[in-house]
Short mmCIF file of C-alpha atoms in Angstrom, two decimals:
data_model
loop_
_atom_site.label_atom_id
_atom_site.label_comp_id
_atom_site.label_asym_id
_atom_site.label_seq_id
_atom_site.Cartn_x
_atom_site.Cartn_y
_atom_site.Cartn_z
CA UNK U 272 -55.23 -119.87 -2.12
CA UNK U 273 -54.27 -116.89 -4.96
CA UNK U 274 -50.84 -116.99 -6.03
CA UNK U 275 -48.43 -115.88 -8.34
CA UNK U 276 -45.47 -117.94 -10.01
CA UNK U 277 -42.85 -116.17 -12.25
CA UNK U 278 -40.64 -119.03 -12.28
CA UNK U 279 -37.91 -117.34 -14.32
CA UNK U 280 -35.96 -115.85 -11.63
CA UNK U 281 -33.76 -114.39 -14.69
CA UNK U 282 -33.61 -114.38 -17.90
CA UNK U 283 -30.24 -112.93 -20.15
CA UNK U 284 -30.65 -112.48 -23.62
CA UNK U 285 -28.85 -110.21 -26.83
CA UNK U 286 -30.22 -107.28 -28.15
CA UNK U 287 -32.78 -107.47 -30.70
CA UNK U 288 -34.03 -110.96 -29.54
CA UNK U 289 -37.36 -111.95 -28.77
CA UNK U 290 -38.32 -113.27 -25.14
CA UNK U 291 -41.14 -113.82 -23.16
CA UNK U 292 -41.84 -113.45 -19.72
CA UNK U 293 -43.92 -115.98 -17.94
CA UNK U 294 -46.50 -115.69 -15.57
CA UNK U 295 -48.79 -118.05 -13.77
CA UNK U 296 -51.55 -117.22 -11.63
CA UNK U 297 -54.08 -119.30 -8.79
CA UNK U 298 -57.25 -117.94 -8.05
CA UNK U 299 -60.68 -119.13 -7.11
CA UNK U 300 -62.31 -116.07 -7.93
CA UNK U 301 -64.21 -115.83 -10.79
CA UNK U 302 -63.67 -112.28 -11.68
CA UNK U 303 -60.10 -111.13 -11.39
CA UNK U 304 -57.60 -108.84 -12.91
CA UNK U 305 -54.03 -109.19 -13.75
CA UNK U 306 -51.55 -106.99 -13.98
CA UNK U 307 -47.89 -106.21 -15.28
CA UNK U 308 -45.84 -103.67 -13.77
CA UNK U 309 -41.68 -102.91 -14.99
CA UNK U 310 -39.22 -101.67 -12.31
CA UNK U 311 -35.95 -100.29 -14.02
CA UNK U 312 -32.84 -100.30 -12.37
CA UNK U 313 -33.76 -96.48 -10.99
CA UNK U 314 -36.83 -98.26 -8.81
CA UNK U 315 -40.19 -96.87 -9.77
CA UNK U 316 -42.64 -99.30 -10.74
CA UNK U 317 -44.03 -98.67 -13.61
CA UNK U 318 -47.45 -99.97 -14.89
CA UNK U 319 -47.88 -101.49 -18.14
CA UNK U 320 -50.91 -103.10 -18.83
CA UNK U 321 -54.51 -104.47 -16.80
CA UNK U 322 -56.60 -107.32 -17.91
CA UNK U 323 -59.88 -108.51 -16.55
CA UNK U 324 -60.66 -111.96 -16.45
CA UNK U 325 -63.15 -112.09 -18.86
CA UNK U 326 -61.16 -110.88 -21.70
CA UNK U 327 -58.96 -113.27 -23.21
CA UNK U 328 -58.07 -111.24 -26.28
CA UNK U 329 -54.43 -110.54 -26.73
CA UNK U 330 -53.16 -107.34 -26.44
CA UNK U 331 -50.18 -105.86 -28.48
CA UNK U 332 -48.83 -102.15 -27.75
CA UNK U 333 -45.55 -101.51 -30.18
CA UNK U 334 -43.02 -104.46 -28.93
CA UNK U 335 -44.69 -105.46 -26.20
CA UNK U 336 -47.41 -108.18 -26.42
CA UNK U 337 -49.53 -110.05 -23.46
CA UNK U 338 -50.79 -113.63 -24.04
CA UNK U 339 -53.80 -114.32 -21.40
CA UNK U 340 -55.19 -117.97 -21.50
CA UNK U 341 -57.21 -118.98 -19.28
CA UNK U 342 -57.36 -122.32 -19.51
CA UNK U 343 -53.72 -122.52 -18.40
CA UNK U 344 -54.29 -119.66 -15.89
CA UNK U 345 -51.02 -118.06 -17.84
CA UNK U 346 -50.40 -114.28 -18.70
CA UNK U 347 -47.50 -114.38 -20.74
CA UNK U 348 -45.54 -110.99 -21.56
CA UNK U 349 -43.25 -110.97 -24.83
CA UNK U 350 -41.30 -108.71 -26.00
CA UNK U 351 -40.16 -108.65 -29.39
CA UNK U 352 -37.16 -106.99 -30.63
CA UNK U 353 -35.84 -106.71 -27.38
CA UNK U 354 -33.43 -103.60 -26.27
CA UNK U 355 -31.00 -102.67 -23.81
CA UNK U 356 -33.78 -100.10 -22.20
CA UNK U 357 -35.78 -103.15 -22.09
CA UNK U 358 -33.60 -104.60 -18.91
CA UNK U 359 -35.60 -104.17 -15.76
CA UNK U 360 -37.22 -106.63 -12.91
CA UNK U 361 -40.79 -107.10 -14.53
CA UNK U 362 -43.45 -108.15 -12.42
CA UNK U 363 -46.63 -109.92 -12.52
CA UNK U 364 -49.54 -109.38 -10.51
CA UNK U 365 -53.05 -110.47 -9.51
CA UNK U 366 -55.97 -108.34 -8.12
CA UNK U 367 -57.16 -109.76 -4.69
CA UNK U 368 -61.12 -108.45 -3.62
CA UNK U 369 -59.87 -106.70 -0.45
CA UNK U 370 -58.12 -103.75 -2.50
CA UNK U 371 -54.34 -105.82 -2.73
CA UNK U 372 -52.51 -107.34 -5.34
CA UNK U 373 -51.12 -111.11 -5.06
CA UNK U 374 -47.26 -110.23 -6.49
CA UNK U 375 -45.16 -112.54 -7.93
CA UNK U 376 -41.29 -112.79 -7.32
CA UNK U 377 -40.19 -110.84 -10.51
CA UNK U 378 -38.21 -111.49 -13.48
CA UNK U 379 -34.79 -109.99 -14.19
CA UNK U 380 -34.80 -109.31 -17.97
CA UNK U 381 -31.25 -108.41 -18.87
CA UNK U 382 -30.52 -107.50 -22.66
CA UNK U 383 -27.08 -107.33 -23.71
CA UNK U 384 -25.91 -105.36 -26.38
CA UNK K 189 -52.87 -85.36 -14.44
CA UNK K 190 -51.69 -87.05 -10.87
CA UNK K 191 -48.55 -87.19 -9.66
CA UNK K 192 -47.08 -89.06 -6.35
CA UNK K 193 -44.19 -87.66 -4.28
CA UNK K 194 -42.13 -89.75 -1.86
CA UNK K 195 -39.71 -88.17 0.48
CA UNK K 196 -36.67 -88.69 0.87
CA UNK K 197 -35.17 -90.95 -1.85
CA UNK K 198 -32.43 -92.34 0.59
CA UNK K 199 -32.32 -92.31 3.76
CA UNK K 200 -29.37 -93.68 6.10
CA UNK K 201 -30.18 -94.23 9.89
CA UNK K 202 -28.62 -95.14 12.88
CA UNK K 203 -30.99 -98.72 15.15
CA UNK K 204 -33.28 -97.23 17.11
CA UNK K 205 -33.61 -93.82 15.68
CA UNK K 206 -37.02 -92.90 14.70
CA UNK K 207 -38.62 -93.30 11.29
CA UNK K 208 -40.75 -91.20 9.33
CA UNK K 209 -41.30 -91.43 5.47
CA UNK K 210 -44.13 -89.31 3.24
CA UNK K 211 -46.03 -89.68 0.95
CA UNK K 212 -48.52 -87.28 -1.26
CA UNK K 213 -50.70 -87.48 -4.19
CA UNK K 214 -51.59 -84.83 -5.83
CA UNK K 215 -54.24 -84.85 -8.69
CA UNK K 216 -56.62 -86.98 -7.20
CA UNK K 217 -59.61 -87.35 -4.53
CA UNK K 218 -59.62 -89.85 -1.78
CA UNK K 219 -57.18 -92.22 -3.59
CA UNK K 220 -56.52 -95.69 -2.29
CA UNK K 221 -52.87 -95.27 -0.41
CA UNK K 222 -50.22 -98.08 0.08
CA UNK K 223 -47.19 -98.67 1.80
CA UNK K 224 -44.76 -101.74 0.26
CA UNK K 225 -41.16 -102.82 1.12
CA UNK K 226 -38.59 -104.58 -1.68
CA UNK K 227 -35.95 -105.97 0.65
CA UNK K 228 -32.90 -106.37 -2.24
CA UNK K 229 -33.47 -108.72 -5.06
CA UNK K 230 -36.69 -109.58 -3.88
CA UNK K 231 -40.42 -108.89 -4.49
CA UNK K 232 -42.96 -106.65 -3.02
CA UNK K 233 -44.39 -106.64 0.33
CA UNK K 234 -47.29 -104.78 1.73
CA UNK K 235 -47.23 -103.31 4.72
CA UNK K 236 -49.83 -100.89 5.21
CA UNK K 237 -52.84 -99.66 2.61
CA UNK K 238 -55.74 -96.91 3.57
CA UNK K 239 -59.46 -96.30 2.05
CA UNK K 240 -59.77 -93.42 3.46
CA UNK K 241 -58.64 -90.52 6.16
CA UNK K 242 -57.53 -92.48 9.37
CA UNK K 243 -58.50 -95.64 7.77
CA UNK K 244 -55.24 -98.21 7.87
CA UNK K 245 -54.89 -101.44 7.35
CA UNK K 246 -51.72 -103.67 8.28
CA UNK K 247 -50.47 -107.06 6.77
CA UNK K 248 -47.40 -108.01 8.21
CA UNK K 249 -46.78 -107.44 12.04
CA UNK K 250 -43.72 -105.47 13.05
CA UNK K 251 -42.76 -102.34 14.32
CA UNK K 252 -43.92 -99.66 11.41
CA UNK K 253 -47.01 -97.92 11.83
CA UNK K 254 -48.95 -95.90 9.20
CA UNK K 255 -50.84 -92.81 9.51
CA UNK K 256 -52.71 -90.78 7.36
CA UNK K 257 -53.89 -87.83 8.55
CA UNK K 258 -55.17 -85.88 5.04
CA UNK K 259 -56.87 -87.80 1.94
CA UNK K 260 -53.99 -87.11 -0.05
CA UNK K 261 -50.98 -87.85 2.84
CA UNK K 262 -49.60 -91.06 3.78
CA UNK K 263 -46.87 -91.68 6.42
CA UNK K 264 -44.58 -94.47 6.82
CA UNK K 265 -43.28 -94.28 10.66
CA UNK K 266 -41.21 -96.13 13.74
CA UNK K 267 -40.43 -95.40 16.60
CA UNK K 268 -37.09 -97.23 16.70
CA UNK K 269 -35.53 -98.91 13.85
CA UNK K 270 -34.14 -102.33 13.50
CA UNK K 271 -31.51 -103.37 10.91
CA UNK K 272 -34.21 -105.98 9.60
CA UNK K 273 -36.27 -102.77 8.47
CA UNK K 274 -33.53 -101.81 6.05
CA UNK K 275 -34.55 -101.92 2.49
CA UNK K 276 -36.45 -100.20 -0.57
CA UNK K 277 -39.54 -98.84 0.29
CA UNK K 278 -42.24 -97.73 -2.13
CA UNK K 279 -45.65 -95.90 -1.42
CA UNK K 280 -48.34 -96.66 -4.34
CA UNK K 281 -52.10 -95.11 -5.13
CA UNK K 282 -54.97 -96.13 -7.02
CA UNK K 283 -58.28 -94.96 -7.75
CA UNK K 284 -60.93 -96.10 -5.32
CA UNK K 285 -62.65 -99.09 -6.36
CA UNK K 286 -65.76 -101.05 -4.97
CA UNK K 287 -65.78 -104.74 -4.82
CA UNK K 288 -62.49 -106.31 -6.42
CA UNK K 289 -59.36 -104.61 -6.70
CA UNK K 290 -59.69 -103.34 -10.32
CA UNK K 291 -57.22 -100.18 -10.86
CA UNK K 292 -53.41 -100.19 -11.31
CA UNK K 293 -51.36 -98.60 -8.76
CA UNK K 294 -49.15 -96.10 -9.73
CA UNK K 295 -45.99 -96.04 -7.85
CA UNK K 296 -43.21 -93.25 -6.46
CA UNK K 297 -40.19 -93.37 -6.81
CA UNK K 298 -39.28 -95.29 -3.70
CA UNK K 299 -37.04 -94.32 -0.73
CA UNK K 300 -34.18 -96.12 -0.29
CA UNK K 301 -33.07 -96.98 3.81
CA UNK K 302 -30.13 -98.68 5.30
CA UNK K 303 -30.15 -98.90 8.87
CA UNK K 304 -26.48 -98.92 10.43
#
């Protein structure tokens, strides 16, 4: 069965601190993507970044960094320097082959000033 | 560039009133179309995605129905509404893609519904 855990239901921390978002994912399939979407408090989901499952290289865009291992079936999302714009309900997701995504619960990221 | 447009952003009706949310892309060509509900505090749920003109497909059983009667045009609809359909609801595209589901979706802003 495909699945997605974010077992960090939520997760409070101060401004300027690191954290880092977990994500675990079940699949059979050898070929799979994963995905990471934000939701702000306004609601839109916003997309952030794609991987395949044959690239395991780590991917860093300004604060925001994505650690894919495989071997753990882990997609871990960090971001460093957190901010108070950084608060949202991030979520983690896996591509299924029938055109759906396998979502997990979502992690409330709360940054404090 | 493309842009998505969901209709209306909150919504407030009475059990057993009818239902009827859109949803357009503009943009694109014969996008992949989906319907999702985020009951509060929780994750996603899909109810409803489309390859295609008059092509829908349903996961969860209950009493919405999808239509989508242009390439670009999705709508969310029931007949009468139950207070269990309250909730956040949030129509999504992609590209088309063959085989696995490789391309993000890109969401709209979401229409929020309480049912009273």
């Amino acid at each position: 069965a495909q699945k997605v855990t974010q077992a960090q239901t939520e997760i409070s921390v101060v401004e300027k601190e690191d954290v880092t978002l977990d994500c675990v994912y079940e699949t059979r399939d050898t070929t799979y993507y994963l995905f990471w979407y934000k939701q702000p408090p306004s609601g839109e989901l916003v997309f952030l970044i794609r991987r395949n499952s044959f690239d395991e290289q780590n991917e860093i865009s300004g604060r925001y960094s994505w650690n894919f291992q495989k071997s753990t079936s882990s997609f871990n999302f960090t971001i460093t320097a957190s901010q108070v714009v950084d608060s949202a309900v991030y979520f983690c997701a896996l591509s299924r082959s029938n055109y759906q995504l396998i979502w997990g619960a979502g992690t409330k990221l709360i940054i404090k000033p | 560039s493309q842009t998505i447009h969901q209709w209306p952003a909150t919504l407030v009706q009475p059990v057993g009133s009818p239902l009827s949310l859109e949803c357009t892309v503009e943009g694109t060509s014969n996008p992949n179309l989906y319907w999702y509900r985020q009951a509060a505090g929780r994750g996603l749920q899909l109810l409803f995605y489309s390859v295609g003109i008059g092509q829908i497909s349903s996961e969860v059983p209950q009493n919405l129905s999808a239509s989508r009667p242009q390439d670009r045009q999705f709508i969310l609809s029931s007949k009468k509404l139950l207070l269990s359909d309250s909730g956040f609801y949030l129509c999504a595209w992609s590209i088309t893609s063959t085989g696995y589901n490789n391309q993000p979706q890109h969401f709209g802003d979401g229409t929020r519904l309480s049912i009273l």
